[in-house]
Structure formats: structure tokens, C-alpha cells
Amino acid sequence: MPLPVPVPPDGVDPAWLPPAAFRPLGSRRILIRGSGPLVDTVHGEVAEACARSEGRVVRGPGPGAAAFDLVLEVDGVGGETFTCGRRDGTTTVTALGGAGLLYGLFHVVRLGEEAFSGEWAPETHRPALALRMLDHWDNVAVHPVMGQVERGYAGGSLFWADGRARGDLDRVRSYGRLLAACGINAVAVNNVNVHETEAHLLTDRIGEVAAIAAALRPYGIRTHLSVTFAAPMVLGGLPTADPLDPAVRAWWAEATRRVYEEIGDFGGYVVKADSEGQPGPFAYGRSHADGANLLAAALEPYGGTVHWRAFVYDHHQDWRDRTTDRARAAYDHFVPLDGEFAANAVLQVKHGPMDFQVREPVSPLIGAVPRTRLAVEVQATQEYTGQQRHACWLGPMWSEVLRFRPQGPEGPSVGELAEELVAVSNAGDDPFWTGHPLAQANLYTFGRLAWEPGADPHRLLDEWIGLTFAPVARPTADGVRAVLDGSWRTYEKYTAPLGVGFMVQPGHHYGPSVDGYEYSPWGTYHFADRDGIGVDRSAATGTGYAAQYAKPWSQTYESPETCPDELLLFFHHVPYGHVLHSGRTVIQHIYDSHFEGVEEVEEAVRMWASLAGLMDPARHARVAERYEEQLRSAREWRDQINSYFFRKSGVPDERGRRIC
Ligand code: GCV
């Protein structure tokens, strides 16, 4: 039976699955062979597309394939792999399982008319990373400081409303559909900071999680849950959460058994422990391997996984103490534990050593735990990259991370070392899903990069444009590409310079405040004085962080002479007159890049205005409105940063531009 395609509520943007994107497929004669729930989903998609465009679909063994333009068939025991080729006028997608067929269908949608022209040999497509996951930092109850979605810039939660799981889950079904169309196969439905209400999702409120899981399942998405390490105490009334205590182990085993009674394909737990106030094993003198293995043991009988976050650092640092370096923390905590984690425990590592800044080096932990399963975590929600008020397409940044080779140029890339890629989701109940309509490109690119980490992100951007604006005319495609293509570097230019990071307003993290975190306990400093700026992380004279890298990176980063310009202030404290590889001094680079960044935003605003009338007016208007704010904010960044460094250094701009 075909499963009806979910219908999002009125006014909700179709994102990258507008009906027009299905037109090339919908006007064809299509044969579907195979059975099972995901094949029913494929059947529903095809049936709806055909009903709209006068195509025809047959399900079953069918007459000879030659009578069809497209054959979608399952031939295997399961899995996500599919093969697609075209011969004698018939395009064939042969998948190993229902999930593969679903991905094969969306592959055909992406190809559009191309899927039905010429001939090509069968090509096999399989995801490079087994798990491609979104972590939602959603709270059930609205948190007094963080709101409903922590670091959420797209309205309220998609899953939770009025203190419980939404009754109407059509929007969640539509979300699952969008995610499947870019290759995502797992979702964690609540914040890693687990507050009291949300702790109960594990036990007495698991039925609500089960309802969400049921809504996502038809699109091949497994549901995961963030849990508090203190659950045995908070929920079970035990006096301890010590991971080696038999009663604690029994409690987790029983709680997990009940979870699987409700959700047979439950993915597992996500845990933030001993981090920013969340409880963890340190309270009992136990290691993080002890902690992770406790939950892994409870999940193991059911095939579940624990995602244990490596974001562990001291957030009560004394800013006067120059020896403690937050960037070192994940490596220092977890490298000694390599080889101690259970087979179903995955260490989830932020891509950089700090916290999703616009520019960071790749975390040295990623290349240093060969006997530990790794998930790399990126942030689609733009906490430090414009909060979905600024257009900032992060595809090139994530691609750089995934292509980096931590063990040296001959070693494996991050995309090869990681088994899984996780993003903090940027979606909410906003009609455009992501607040800023162009931020949809981040979600889409993330999913596609998780499938194929070596893909050229610009190709993926073009894919997103082609689908979202279908049928896309040249000026629209060129215009959208022009405003997004370099937007990450533009954002970098007008915010904190040369990898030094932060300089944001404390708390909400939007907008400039150069010294906002300079005298705080969070370990995020720039150390600017009248002579220079930057953090000395060299082994010779600094915190020693550079030595956490394998060669040649440890050597490259150790010296200001070889350190790449864009990371200079992350690794070194240098005088304002230090000459960069670009030939400019640091101070002149600060001035120039900030003027340039704002000019680039001005250009993007003009480009966007020229696209009026070429797309859905509501989408155009929303972006235009966001650009007004981006421009205001970029000018504020430029002026605060330039004035701050002019006042500190006393060095005038070579070009005599106005700096207050
Ligand atoms: C969910 C940063 C964010 C926090 C977030 C944390 C994390 O510190 O500001 O809001 O907490 O990262 O990744 O756990």
C-alpha cells in the first residue's frame, strides 16, 4: 500500500522538496518492485508525483522493465546502498533494502530530467558514514533563559509544544521527509542539557518519544534521546549514579528495556556529562569510559548506541591563569581513554577544540584515538555564525574539516576517521523551517556531506538551489549562488579576526563585544593589549596545545612563520605589526577585512534585491528583511572591532578610512 505523503500545515515552505522538483519523475511510467514499510513510502511519493503530472505507477513484479521509464526495485537483504543506471530508455534503481530505495528515489529527483536522458552504466551509491544525525537542542518546557530551543533561531520546537509532544505530528513527518531527501537517518529529539522535565522522557514520558519516533520512521529515521547521567537519582530515587554501582547498572538496564518495549528501533542515548554543569562520572572518581560503558551495556542487548560527548572542560577557569587552556581539554581528557570504550559507545567530538567558532583548527582529538569509534559534531544552528539572521553557508567550512588529514598528508581524512557525522539542528517550527530561508542550505549540505564527505560543497549548493527554486532559471540560480557561495568567509571578515574567536556578547552570543568574555570564567580569551593580540598555544612558550597534533601539523602550527594566516591568532600572540603571509600587517588586515566584509554584505543586499519577482515573494521578503539586520550588524562589528584595535594599538589605517 502506498503511504500518503505528509502534508505540512498551510504556509509552511516546501524547502528542497517543492512539487515542481518531482515533475520530471511524475510524468513517467514507473514500476516499483519490493515490499516493506519504506517501499510503501517510496510508492506513496511516486504515486503522488504521478497523480500531479499524469505519470503512471505500477507496483509488483510488473510486465517487462522495458515498458517503463523508471524501475525502482529492492534486491537484497536490507541497507542504504543503491545502484542507478540507464539503458534502452529505462532508468533502473536497484537497492539493497527499503532505505536504499528511498535514497535512490531522491537521487532520481535530484537528477531531474537528466535521470531520463542518454544512457549510463550503473553506479553504486552508498553512504560513507553509517550514521548521519541531527541533534536537536529542544526543550519540552520553555527554559527561562534559553527559551524552548537552546541556541535555536527558527522559532519553537518541531517536536514539543505546550509542555508535551505535539498532538499533530504532520509537520514532523514532513521534516522526516526533508531529512531523508538529503540523507539524514537519525535524530536526537531533545537538548543535551537535560533539565528536570526532559529527564522524564526516558521513563514515564517515553510514550511521547515513541509517537515522534513513529512519525519519523517512514522516512528511515531512527530516534535517539539525550539523557541525564544522574537519571538513576533524579528518576529512580537511588542515592548514587556511580557507574560501577550494581544498583545503578540494574536501573539503567531496566529503564532501557522499557524504552525498547515502546520503541523497538530506538537508536540510543546522547550524553553530555561533566560539562557546563551537567552531572557525570567525575563525581564518583570514575572515568568517562566507565560512564559511557554503563549506558553502552544497557543498550547493547538491543543494538543501541551511546553517543558520549567529548565537550568536557573547566568552565570555572580563572582568567588570570594563563596555563590552563580550554582548547586542550577534550584531548587531555579522552586520549588516555582510547581503547577503553565499549563497541557500542561512540565518542562525539566537536569539530574544533573550542566551540563552533567561525574559524578553528580541526580538533586534535579526532586523529588521536584510533581505537575509539568517533562521531564528529558540527553546528548547523548558527550560534556563533550569525544566528540565522546573517546568511552564512557553512558547507565550505565543514568540507575543509572533513578533508583535513589529522595524521599528516598521507593519513586518512576526518571524513574517513569518523564513522558518523552529527549536526546540531537549525530547524524549528518557523514557516521556513530555519528562520532564514537561506539557512536551509546548511541543513541540506550537512546531510549530503554526511553521505559523501569528499563531495564538492559547491556542487551540493547547486543541488539545493536546483531543488528549492525548481524549476530554476539562470538568473535566480546565479544570484542565490552569488550570495551564498562566499558568505562564510564574508562573515569571518567582519567578525573576530584570524581565528581568535568569540568577541561576542556574553550569554546570547549575538553581535560584537570584544572584551565580552575576556575576564570571564569560560576560557575564551584573546589577550589583546597595546602591543599585540592572540593566544600563545605553542609548545615552546605557550600552553602546549600545538603539540597535541601529529606531525607535520604540530610543526606547522608551532611557529608564527608557518602557521596559516587564518589561524594565526588562535595559535600565537603577535605584535600588531607582524607581517602575515598575505603581506599585510595584522592590524592592517583587521582594518581591511572588516571594511571588505561589510562591502561584501552590501553587495549581497544589492544582489538579493535584484532577484525580487523571480521567486516566491514571501521567501524573497523574509531574506530581504534578514539582510537589513545583517548589514546593520556587520557595520556594528566592523566599527567596534576597528575602533577597539585602533584605540589599543594607536596604529592608523594606511588608507585613512573612518575609524572612530
Ligand atoms: C547545549 C555551547 C553552547 C551551549 C551548548 C554547549 C554544548 O557552550 O553555548 O548552549 O549547550 O555548547 O555543546 O553542549
Tab-separated table of C-alpha atoms in Angstrom, residues 66-437:
chain	number	residue	atom	x	y	z
A	66	ALA	CA	11.303	-2.269	-20.916
A	67	ALA	CA	7.748	-0.969	-20.718
A	68	PHE	CA	8.795	1.564	-18.083
A	69	ASP	CA	10.834	4.770	-17.941
A	70	LEU	CA	11.870	4.074	-14.370
A	71	VAL	CA	12.162	0.873	-12.374
A	72	LEU	CA	12.630	1.152	-8.613
A	73	GLU	CA	13.373	-2.258	-7.113
A	74	VAL	CA	14.640	-3.855	-3.953
A	75	ASP	CA	17.010	-6.720	-4.462
A	76	GLY	CA	18.848	-7.556	-1.275
A	77	VAL	CA	18.522	-8.111	2.411
A	78	GLY	CA	18.450	-4.511	3.552
A	79	GLY	CA	20.584	-1.421	3.770
A	80	GLU	CA	21.027	2.038	2.368
A	81	THR	CA	23.020	1.230	-0.768
A	82	PHE	CA	21.512	1.598	-4.209
A	83	THR	CA	22.677	1.327	-7.801
A	84	CYS	CA	21.349	3.579	-10.520
A	85	GLY	CA	21.877	3.260	-14.255
A	86	ARG	CA	20.079	3.799	-17.564
A	87	ARG	CA	19.816	1.514	-20.584
A	88	ASP	CA	17.466	1.169	-23.550
A	89	GLY	CA	15.261	4.004	-22.362
A	90	THR	CA	14.806	2.667	-18.841
A	91	THR	CA	16.386	4.106	-15.710
A	92	THR	CA	16.802	1.484	-13.012
A	93	VAL	CA	17.358	1.948	-9.304
A	94	THR	CA	18.200	-1.310	-7.578
A	95	ALA	CA	18.507	-1.076	-3.813
A	96	LEU	CA	19.646	-3.490	-1.167
A	97	GLY	CA	16.735	-2.525	1.057
A	98	GLY	CA	13.846	-0.131	1.544
A	99	ALA	CA	16.098	2.634	2.867
A	100	GLY	CA	18.298	2.347	-0.209
A	101	LEU	CA	15.235	2.585	-2.420
A	102	LEU	CA	14.137	5.767	-0.666
A	103	TYR	CA	17.582	7.313	-1.156
A	104	GLY	CA	17.568	6.109	-4.756
A	105	LEU	CA	14.240	7.798	-5.356
A	106	PHE	CA	15.521	11.108	-4.031
A	107	HIS	CA	18.627	10.671	-6.160
A	108	VAL	CA	16.388	10.482	-9.223
A	109	VAL	CA	14.517	13.583	-8.050
A	110	ARG	CA	17.825	15.442	-7.745
A	111	LEU	CA	18.845	14.396	-11.243
A	112	GLY	CA	15.580	15.728	-12.698
A	113	GLU	CA	15.312	15.404	-16.492
A	114	GLU	CA	18.886	14.145	-16.594
A	115	ALA	CA	17.658	10.932	-14.976
A	116	PHE	CA	15.745	10.174	-18.145
A	117	SER	CA	18.165	11.103	-20.873
A	118	GLY	CA	21.048	9.283	-22.533
A	119	GLU	CA	22.472	6.042	-21.245
A	120	TRP	CA	24.855	5.433	-18.412
A	121	ALA	CA	26.414	2.455	-16.712
A	122	PRO	CA	25.090	1.504	-13.304
A	123	GLU	CA	26.724	3.486	-10.500
A	124	THR	CA	26.591	2.332	-6.917
A	125	HIS	CA	25.870	4.863	-4.189
A	126	ARG	CA	26.479	4.064	-0.554
A	127	PRO	CA	26.807	6.429	2.378
A	128	ALA	CA	30.373	6.902	3.557
A	129	LEU	CA	29.182	7.432	7.112
A	130	ALA	CA	26.816	4.953	8.707
A	131	LEU	CA	25.031	7.437	10.918
A	132	ARG	CA	24.069	10.915	9.760
A	133	MET	CA	22.391	12.540	12.660
A	134	LEU	CA	20.797	15.747	13.857
A	135	ASP	CA	20.868	16.692	17.500
A	136	HIS	CA	18.019	18.957	18.444
A	137	TRP	CA	18.733	21.105	21.447
A	138	ASP	CA	14.984	21.270	22.074
A	139	ASN	CA	13.448	21.549	25.497
A	140	VAL	CA	9.947	20.304	26.198
A	141	ALA	CA	9.284	23.101	28.644
A	142	VAL	CA	10.339	26.616	27.726
A	143	HIS	CA	13.554	27.284	29.623
A	144	PRO	CA	13.612	30.656	31.421
A	145	VAL	CA	16.979	31.683	29.939
A	146	MET	CA	17.467	29.586	26.808
A	147	GLY	CA	13.875	29.563	25.563
A	148	GLN	CA	12.439	26.418	24.096
A	149	VAL	CA	15.271	25.588	21.733
A	150	GLU	CA	18.714	26.239	23.173
A	151	ARG	CA	20.624	28.279	20.593
A	152	GLY	CA	17.553	27.962	18.392
A	153	TYR	CA	16.876	30.670	15.813
A	154	ALA	CA	13.930	29.177	13.991
A	155	GLY	CA	11.044	29.518	16.401
A	156	GLY	CA	9.886	26.840	18.807
A	157	SER	CA	10.470	23.115	18.724
A	158	LEU	CA	9.179	20.952	15.901
A	159	PHE	CA	8.563	18.131	18.344
A	160	TRP	CA	7.337	19.698	21.558
A	161	ALA	CA	4.595	22.248	22.216
A	162	ASP	CA	2.571	23.231	25.275
A	163	GLY	CA	4.702	21.110	27.523
A	164	ARG	CA	4.361	17.834	25.639
A	165	ALA	CA	4.901	16.079	22.322
A	166	ARG	CA	2.830	17.735	19.628
A	167	GLY	CA	-0.525	16.056	19.067
A	168	ASP	CA	-0.418	16.753	15.363
A	169	LEU	CA	2.794	15.309	14.006
A	170	ASP	CA	2.273	16.105	10.309
A	171	ARG	CA	4.989	18.715	10.478
A	172	VAL	CA	7.350	16.138	11.978
A	173	ARG	CA	6.519	13.708	9.164
A	174	SER	CA	7.301	16.413	6.633
A	175	TYR	CA	10.542	17.108	8.450
A	176	GLY	CA	11.479	13.430	8.262
A	177	ARG	CA	10.805	13.549	4.545
A	178	LEU	CA	13.092	16.556	4.044
A	179	LEU	CA	15.806	14.883	6.079
A	180	ALA	CA	15.608	11.632	4.134
A	181	ALA	CA	15.873	13.610	0.902
A	182	CYS	CA	19.316	14.821	1.960
A	183	GLY	CA	20.423	11.537	3.511
A	184	ILE	CA	19.939	12.053	7.259
A	185	ASN	CA	18.955	8.888	9.128
A	186	ALA	CA	18.911	9.741	12.831
A	187	VAL	CA	17.549	12.447	15.096
A	188	ALA	CA	18.003	13.135	18.806
A	189	VAL	CA	14.830	14.858	19.908
A	190	ASN	CA	15.900	16.795	22.987
A	191	ASN	CA	18.596	19.054	24.347
A	192	VAL	CA	21.870	17.615	25.611
A	193	ASN	CA	21.419	19.900	28.609
A	194	VAL	CA	18.746	17.728	30.163
A	195	HIS	CA	16.556	19.694	32.537
A	196	GLU	CA	14.129	18.213	35.016
A	197	THR	CA	11.068	17.920	32.788
A	198	GLU	CA	13.051	16.435	29.915
A	199	ALA	CA	14.733	13.854	32.171
A	200	HIS	CA	11.343	12.130	32.360
A	201	LEU	CA	11.271	11.422	28.630
A	202	LEU	CA	13.419	8.402	29.444
A	203	THR	CA	10.856	6.798	31.729
A	204	ASP	CA	7.296	7.887	32.399
A	205	ARG	CA	7.144	10.070	29.253
A	206	ILE	CA	8.739	7.634	26.818
A	207	GLY	CA	5.338	7.268	25.075
A	208	GLU	CA	5.742	10.807	23.740
A	209	VAL	CA	9.132	9.953	22.305
A	210	ALA	CA	7.595	6.833	20.772
A	211	ALA	CA	4.973	8.974	18.989
A	212	ILE	CA	7.712	11.145	17.457
A	213	ALA	CA	9.702	8.047	16.501
A	214	ALA	CA	6.637	6.666	14.716
A	215	ALA	CA	6.309	9.890	12.726
A	216	LEU	CA	9.952	9.806	11.612
A	217	ARG	CA	10.230	6.064	10.923
A	218	PRO	CA	8.541	6.014	7.480
A	219	TYR	CA	11.440	8.096	6.191
A	220	GLY	CA	14.120	5.799	7.569
A	221	ILE	CA	14.971	7.950	10.585
A	222	ARG	CA	15.778	6.422	13.958
A	223	THR	CA	15.120	8.345	17.115
A	224	HIS	CA	17.679	8.978	19.855
A	225	LEU	CA	17.255	10.604	23.245
A	226	SER	CA	19.506	12.835	25.347
A	227	VAL	CA	19.562	11.580	28.921
A	228	THR	CA	20.995	12.862	32.164
A	229	PHE	CA	23.767	10.839	33.736
A	230	ALA	CA	22.036	11.421	37.070
A	231	ALA	CA	18.853	9.667	35.894
A	232	PRO	CA	19.084	6.856	38.487
A	233	MET	CA	18.935	9.528	41.194
A	234	VAL	CA	16.597	12.005	39.524
A	235	LEU	CA	14.136	9.411	38.254
A	236	GLY	CA	14.949	6.250	40.158
A	237	GLY	CA	15.390	7.614	43.674
A	238	LEU	CA	18.781	5.919	44.083
A	239	PRO	CA	21.352	7.596	46.320
A	240	THR	CA	24.031	7.497	43.628
A	241	ALA	CA	24.627	7.459	39.874
A	242	ASP	CA	28.053	5.807	40.265
A	243	PRO	CA	28.616	3.863	37.048
A	244	LEU	CA	30.194	0.935	38.887
A	245	ASP	CA	27.387	0.554	41.416
A	246	PRO	CA	25.365	-2.632	40.699
A	247	ALA	CA	22.060	-0.959	41.576
A	248	VAL	CA	22.817	1.846	39.121
A	249	ARG	CA	23.644	-0.662	36.397
A	250	ALA	CA	20.449	-2.566	37.098
A	251	TRP	CA	18.443	0.649	36.973
A	252	TRP	CA	19.801	1.594	33.541
A	253	ALA	CA	19.251	-1.936	32.252
A	254	GLU	CA	15.620	-1.917	33.309
A	255	ALA	CA	14.946	1.646	32.083
A	256	THR	CA	16.457	0.758	28.721
A	257	ARG	CA	14.460	-2.458	28.466
A	258	ARG	CA	11.295	-0.385	28.858
A	259	VAL	CA	12.439	2.099	26.232
A	260	TYR	CA	12.817	-0.726	23.716
A	261	GLU	CA	9.411	-2.086	24.645
A	262	GLU	CA	7.994	1.203	23.380
A	263	ILE	CA	10.412	1.905	20.533
A	264	GLY	CA	11.778	-1.268	19.001
A	265	ASP	CA	14.226	0.538	16.695
A	266	PHE	CA	15.320	3.138	19.253
A	267	GLY	CA	18.776	4.477	18.296
A	268	GLY	CA	20.246	5.096	21.725
A	269	TYR	CA	21.335	7.774	24.166
A	270	VAL	CA	23.222	11.040	23.775
A	271	VAL	CA	25.089	12.188	26.869
A	272	LYS	CA	26.714	15.455	27.881
A	273	ALA	CA	28.471	14.632	31.139
A	274	ASP	CA	30.738	16.672	33.412
A	275	SER	CA	30.269	19.601	31.096
A	276	GLU	CA	28.850	23.038	31.789
A	277	GLY	CA	27.100	21.841	34.923
A	278	GLN	CA	25.733	18.520	33.627
A	279	PRO	CA	26.369	15.608	36.011
A	280	GLY	CA	28.889	12.928	35.125
A	281	PRO	CA	31.188	10.167	36.353
A	282	PHE	CA	33.828	12.520	37.790
A	283	ALA	CA	31.612	12.976	40.876
A	284	TYR	CA	32.352	9.335	41.744
A	285	GLY	CA	36.006	9.348	40.795
A	286	ARG	CA	35.162	7.321	37.665
A	287	SER	CA	36.361	7.868	34.137
A	288	HIS	CA	34.311	8.862	31.141
A	289	ALA	CA	34.860	5.391	29.731
A	290	ASP	CA	33.222	3.985	32.882
A	291	GLY	CA	30.341	6.378	32.339
A	292	ALA	CA	29.857	5.647	28.663
A	293	ASN	CA	30.236	1.894	29.130
A	294	LEU	CA	27.492	1.863	31.759
A	295	LEU	CA	24.988	3.101	29.199
A	296	ALA	CA	26.515	1.057	26.406
A	297	ALA	CA	25.950	-2.105	28.452
A	298	ALA	CA	22.299	-1.230	28.958
A	299	LEU	CA	21.813	-0.577	25.221
A	300	GLU	CA	23.872	-3.458	23.900
A	301	PRO	CA	21.226	-6.229	24.027
A	302	TYR	CA	19.001	-4.153	21.720
A	303	GLY	CA	21.602	-2.915	19.256
A	304	GLY	CA	21.546	0.662	20.600
A	305	THR	CA	24.436	3.103	20.773
A	306	VAL	CA	25.525	5.675	23.310
A	307	HIS	CA	26.871	8.944	21.926
A	308	TRP	CA	29.174	10.293	24.581
A	309	ARG	CA	30.176	13.910	24.042
A	310	ALA	CA	33.814	14.909	24.381
A	311	PHE	CA	32.894	18.540	25.119
A	312	VAL	CA	34.343	18.362	28.635
A	313	TYR	CA	36.245	21.362	30.001
A	314	ASP	CA	36.535	23.598	33.032
A	315	HIS	CA	34.004	26.396	32.734
A	316	HIS	CA	35.083	27.916	36.021
A	317	GLN	CA	38.503	28.973	34.846
A	318	ASP	CA	40.367	31.889	36.414
A	319	TRP	CA	41.086	34.327	33.590
A	320	ARG	CA	44.346	35.307	35.319
A	321	ASP	CA	45.632	31.746	34.897
A	322	ARG	CA	47.485	31.661	31.584
A	323	THR	CA	48.459	27.993	31.869
A	324	THR	CA	45.007	26.461	31.621
A	325	ASP	CA	43.843	26.217	28.028
A	326	ARG	CA	40.291	25.195	27.224
A	327	ALA	CA	41.394	24.147	23.725
A	328	ARG	CA	43.478	21.351	25.267
A	329	ALA	CA	40.669	19.880	27.332
A	330	ALA	CA	38.979	17.312	25.058
A	331	TYR	CA	42.311	15.771	24.038
A	332	ASP	CA	43.638	15.741	27.600
A	333	HIS	CA	40.501	14.055	28.919
A	334	PHE	CA	39.921	11.474	26.208
A	335	VAL	CA	43.208	10.408	24.634
A	336	PRO	CA	44.206	8.451	27.762
A	337	LEU	CA	40.902	6.529	27.467
A	338	ASP	CA	41.459	5.359	23.897
A	339	GLY	CA	40.627	1.651	23.625
A	340	GLU	CA	38.554	1.617	26.816
A	341	PHE	CA	35.173	2.378	25.297
A	342	ALA	CA	32.652	-0.385	24.594
A	343	ALA	CA	31.966	-1.360	20.995
A	344	ASN	CA	28.602	0.438	21.001
A	345	ALA	CA	29.935	3.643	22.566
A	346	VAL	CA	30.731	6.466	20.161
A	347	LEU	CA	32.757	9.466	21.217
A	348	GLN	CA	31.121	12.569	19.794
A	349	VAL	CA	33.740	15.262	19.210
A	350	LYS	CA	33.108	18.882	18.220
A	351	HIS	CA	34.975	19.611	15.009
A	352	GLY	CA	37.101	22.264	16.655
A	353	PRO	CA	38.701	22.363	20.088
A	354	MET	CA	36.669	25.329	21.325
A	355	ASP	CA	33.048	25.823	20.378
A	356	PHE	CA	31.835	26.210	16.786
A	357	GLN	CA	33.628	29.477	16.075
A	358	VAL	CA	33.707	30.823	12.541
A	359	ARG	CA	37.310	29.592	12.302
A	360	GLU	CA	39.036	26.965	14.409
A	361	PRO	CA	41.629	24.339	13.654
A	362	VAL	CA	40.339	20.769	13.499
A	363	SER	CA	40.195	19.175	16.948
A	364	PRO	CA	43.434	17.225	17.535
A	365	LEU	CA	41.400	14.586	19.380
A	366	ILE	CA	39.958	13.359	16.079
A	367	GLY	CA	43.272	11.961	14.908
A	368	ALA	CA	44.445	10.681	18.258
A	369	VAL	CA	42.024	7.927	19.307
A	370	PRO	CA	42.418	5.141	16.734
A	371	ARG	CA	40.757	2.556	18.990
A	372	THR	CA	37.627	4.611	19.664
A	373	ARG	CA	34.551	4.975	17.465
A	374	LEU	CA	34.135	8.610	16.502
A	375	ALA	CA	31.294	10.906	15.593
A	376	VAL	CA	32.268	14.418	14.520
A	377	GLU	CA	29.846	17.142	15.588
A	378	VAL	CA	29.241	20.335	13.625
A	379	GLN	CA	26.744	23.093	14.314
A	380	ALA	CA	24.092	23.840	11.723
A	381	THR	CA	22.367	26.157	14.151
A	382	GLN	CA	24.388	29.338	13.735
A	383	GLU	CA	25.135	30.168	17.356
A	384	TYR	CA	28.396	31.933	16.502
A	385	THR	CA	27.852	32.484	12.804
A	386	GLY	CA	25.020	34.975	12.648
A	387	GLN	CA	22.174	33.127	14.353
A	388	GLN	CA	20.180	32.699	11.159
A	389	ARG	CA	19.855	36.468	10.872
A	390	HIS	CA	23.016	36.507	8.764
A	391	ALA	CA	23.384	34.444	5.602
A	392	CYS	CA	26.343	32.197	6.314
A	393	TRP	CA	26.558	28.994	4.305
A	394	LEU	CA	28.817	26.646	6.224
A	395	GLY	CA	29.343	23.996	3.535
A	396	PRO	CA	32.926	25.067	2.729
A	397	MET	CA	33.905	25.110	6.399
A	398	TRP	CA	32.539	21.620	7.052
A	399	SER	CA	34.127	20.368	3.880
A	400	GLU	CA	37.528	21.725	4.965
A	401	VAL	CA	37.130	19.922	8.275
A	402	LEU	CA	36.140	16.640	6.639
A	403	ARG	CA	39.037	16.774	4.190
A	404	PHE	CA	41.658	17.621	6.800
A	405	ARG	CA	44.138	14.779	7.418
A	406	PRO	CA	44.952	14.854	11.144
A	407	GLN	CA	47.758	12.317	10.915
A	408	GLY	CA	49.510	14.097	8.056
A	409	PRO	CA	49.048	14.369	4.289
A	410	GLU	CA	49.351	10.590	3.796
A	411	GLY	CA	46.918	9.688	6.561
A	412	PRO	CA	43.145	9.349	6.494
A	413	SER	CA	40.887	12.394	6.338
A	414	VAL	CA	38.467	13.362	9.100
A	415	GLY	CA	35.679	12.065	6.852
A	416	GLU	CA	37.450	8.701	6.830
A	417	LEU	CA	38.317	8.609	10.520
A	418	ALA	CA	34.779	9.414	11.619
A	419	GLU	CA	32.107	6.774	11.493
A	420	GLU	CA	29.375	9.286	11.972
A	421	LEU	CA	28.601	12.940	11.415
A	422	VAL	CA	26.291	14.850	13.709
A	423	ALA	CA	24.959	18.391	13.394
A	424	VAL	CA	23.164	20.487	15.928
A	425	SER	CA	19.956	21.145	14.034
A	426	ASN	CA	18.960	24.600	12.853
A	427	ALA	CA	15.292	23.730	12.279
A	428	GLY	CA	12.262	24.787	14.273
A	429	ASP	CA	8.571	25.478	13.827
A	430	ASP	CA	9.245	28.583	11.739
A	431	PRO	CA	7.355	28.527	8.402
A	432	PHE	CA	10.704	28.474	6.584
A	433	TRP	CA	11.987	25.732	8.919
A	434	THR	CA	15.277	27.529	9.607
A	435	GLY	CA	14.265	31.161	10.269
A	436	HIS	CA	16.472	32.461	7.499
A	437	PRO	CA	15.284	30.702	4.335
